[in-house]
Amino acid sequence: VKTTIVKNNSFDFKIKKESFDRYNRGGMFYIFVLRFSENKKAVSLYIIFPTNLIEHYYKNGMITLSKQEYNVKFRVSGTRVLLAGGGKEADITDTNLNQFDLIKP
């Protein structure tokens, strides 16, 4: 589980490459928790990413690697959550937002 602080509707996460490589096996998932305040209410969104999806977005340039850390950035736009990186954006709302069923065996 990874958490971070919101800045301008963006959430920047870091994953150490060494840890990712060590645990990158089938069945491994990262849960990114996006916490922010909306209309004075606390909101928590959960992004479920299997490791193969992190690799996919890394190969496509949307997740970057610097200083031995993968950089994963999400942006909230209205009711949508976007993966943002490499000058591109992908709407992951319907496929990865609060999709805990992805974790079930």
mmCIF file of C-alpha atoms in Angstrom:
data_model
loop_
_atom_site.group_PDB
_atom_site.id
_atom_site.type_symbol
_atom_site.label_atom_id
_atom_site.label_comp_id
_atom_site.label_asym_id
_atom_site.label_seq_id
_atom_site.Cartn_x
_atom_site.Cartn_y
_atom_site.Cartn_z
ATOM 1 C CA VAL A 1 0.000 0.000 0.000
ATOM 2 C CA LYS A 2 1.379 3.398 -1.025
ATOM 3 C CA THR A 3 0.113 6.782 0.166
ATOM 4 C CA THR A 4 1.112 10.367 -0.610
ATOM 5 C CA ILE A 5 -0.079 13.945 -0.199
ATOM 6 C CA VAL A 6 -2.102 15.685 -2.910
ATOM 7 C CA LYS A 7 -0.551 18.649 -4.741
ATOM 8 C CA ASN A 8 -2.658 20.465 -7.360
ATOM 9 C CA ASN A 9 -4.988 17.469 -7.806
ATOM 10 C CA SER A 10 -1.926 15.274 -8.467
ATOM 11 C CA PHE A 11 -0.564 12.364 -6.481
ATOM 12 C CA ASP A 12 3.073 11.346 -6.961
ATOM 13 C CA PHE A 13 4.192 7.923 -5.773
ATOM 14 C CA LYS A 14 7.617 6.304 -5.717
ATOM 15 C CA ILE A 15 8.345 2.574 -5.812
ATOM 16 C CA LYS A 16 11.910 1.461 -5.190
ATOM 17 C CA LYS A 17 13.109 -0.543 -8.184
ATOM 18 C CA GLU A 18 14.880 -3.029 -5.922
ATOM 19 C CA SER A 19 11.652 -3.785 -4.017
ATOM 20 C CA PHE A 20 9.609 -3.956 -7.201
ATOM 21 C CA ASP A 21 12.054 -6.397 -8.810
ATOM 22 C CA ARG A 22 12.221 -8.535 -5.663
ATOM 23 C CA TYR A 23 8.449 -8.963 -5.358
ATOM 24 C CA ASN A 24 7.448 -8.814 -9.025
ATOM 25 C CA ARG A 25 5.703 -12.163 -9.344
ATOM 26 C CA GLY A 26 2.261 -13.144 -10.457
ATOM 27 C CA GLY A 27 -0.328 -12.235 -7.862
ATOM 28 C CA MET A 28 1.460 -9.106 -6.541
ATOM 29 C CA PHE A 29 -0.545 -5.871 -6.433
ATOM 30 C CA TYR A 30 0.082 -2.287 -5.452
ATOM 31 C CA ILE A 31 -2.709 -0.318 -3.846
ATOM 32 C CA PHE A 32 -2.286 3.433 -4.258
ATOM 33 C CA VAL A 33 -4.368 5.434 -1.775
ATOM 34 C CA LEU A 34 -5.384 8.908 -2.957
ATOM 35 C CA ARG A 35 -6.577 10.985 -0.013
ATOM 36 C CA PHE A 36 -7.893 14.512 -0.284
ATOM 37 C CA SER A 37 -10.599 16.837 0.949
ATOM 38 C CA GLU A 38 -13.619 17.700 -1.169
ATOM 39 C CA ASN A 39 -16.321 20.065 0.094
ATOM 40 C CA LYS A 40 -14.825 19.722 3.590
ATOM 41 C CA LYS A 41 -15.199 15.930 3.446
ATOM 42 C CA ALA A 42 -12.334 13.461 3.536
ATOM 43 C CA VAL A 43 -12.168 11.342 0.385
ATOM 44 C CA SER A 44 -10.093 8.176 -0.138
ATOM 45 C CA LEU A 45 -9.736 6.555 -3.547
ATOM 46 C CA TYR A 46 -7.987 3.232 -4.043
ATOM 47 C CA ILE A 47 -6.123 2.431 -7.250
ATOM 48 C CA ILE A 48 -5.396 -1.276 -7.671
ATOM 49 C CA PHE A 49 -2.449 -2.075 -9.969
ATOM 50 C CA PRO A 50 -1.041 -5.557 -10.554
ATOM 51 C CA THR A 51 2.714 -5.518 -11.157
ATOM 52 C CA ASN A 52 2.278 -6.464 -14.832
ATOM 53 C CA LEU A 53 0.263 -3.263 -15.345
ATOM 54 C CA ILE A 54 3.072 -1.208 -13.802
ATOM 55 C CA GLU A 55 5.479 -2.870 -16.243
ATOM 56 C CA HIS A 56 3.091 -2.165 -19.139
ATOM 57 C CA TYR A 57 2.855 1.544 -18.325
ATOM 58 C CA TYR A 58 6.624 1.712 -17.747
ATOM 59 C CA LYS A 59 7.265 0.262 -21.215
ATOM 60 C CA ASN A 60 4.808 2.803 -22.649
ATOM 61 C CA GLY A 61 6.601 5.689 -20.907
ATOM 62 C CA MET A 62 3.765 6.660 -18.567
ATOM 63 C CA ILE A 63 5.611 5.379 -15.500
ATOM 64 C CA THR A 64 9.201 6.580 -15.394
ATOM 65 C CA LEU A 65 12.345 5.405 -13.650
ATOM 66 C CA SER A 66 14.788 7.795 -11.988
ATOM 67 C CA LYS A 67 17.281 7.317 -9.179
ATOM 68 C CA GLN A 68 16.300 3.642 -8.965
ATOM 69 C CA GLU A 69 12.658 4.522 -8.249
ATOM 70 C CA TYR A 70 9.592 4.103 -10.415
ATOM 71 C CA ASN A 71 7.574 7.321 -10.505
ATOM 72 C CA VAL A 72 3.819 6.865 -10.666
ATOM 73 C CA LYS A 73 1.578 9.932 -10.962
ATOM 74 C CA PHE A 74 -2.191 10.099 -10.779
ATOM 75 C CA ARG A 75 -4.370 13.124 -11.399
ATOM 76 C CA VAL A 76 -7.968 13.587 -10.296
ATOM 77 C CA SER A 77 -10.136 15.386 -12.847
ATOM 78 C CA GLY A 78 -13.734 15.718 -11.697
ATOM 79 C CA THR A 79 -14.957 12.169 -11.154
ATOM 80 C CA ARG A 80 -12.165 10.610 -13.248
ATOM 81 C CA VAL A 81 -8.729 9.381 -12.179
ATOM 82 C CA LEU A 82 -5.943 9.596 -14.736
ATOM 83 C CA LEU A 83 -2.511 8.009 -14.812
ATOM 84 C CA ALA A 84 -0.285 10.863 -15.984
ATOM 85 C CA GLY A 85 3.289 10.561 -17.179
ATOM 86 C CA GLY A 86 5.563 11.017 -20.143
ATOM 87 C CA GLY A 87 3.292 13.720 -21.555
ATOM 88 C CA LYS A 88 0.414 11.235 -21.769
ATOM 89 C CA GLU A 89 -2.667 10.436 -19.711
ATOM 90 C CA ALA A 90 -4.751 7.283 -19.373
ATOM 91 C CA ASP A 91 -8.173 7.193 -17.748
ATOM 92 C CA ILE A 92 -8.030 4.325 -15.248
ATOM 93 C CA THR A 93 -11.295 5.110 -13.460
ATOM 94 C CA ASP A 94 -13.313 2.180 -14.780
ATOM 95 C CA THR A 95 -10.516 -0.400 -14.789
ATOM 96 C CA ASN A 96 -8.538 0.260 -11.589
ATOM 97 C CA LEU A 97 -10.414 2.616 -9.236
ATOM 98 C CA ASN A 98 -11.680 0.705 -6.188
ATOM 99 C CA GLN A 99 -11.446 -2.540 -8.195
ATOM 100 C CA PHE A 100 -10.644 -4.848 -5.290
ATOM 101 C CA ASP A 101 -11.992 -7.787 -7.306
ATOM 102 C CA LEU A 102 -8.673 -7.686 -9.195
ATOM 103 C CA ILE A 103 -6.990 -9.025 -6.054
ATOM 104 C CA LYS A 104 -9.219 -12.048 -5.565
ATOM 105 C CA PRO A 105 -7.610 -15.343 -6.656
#
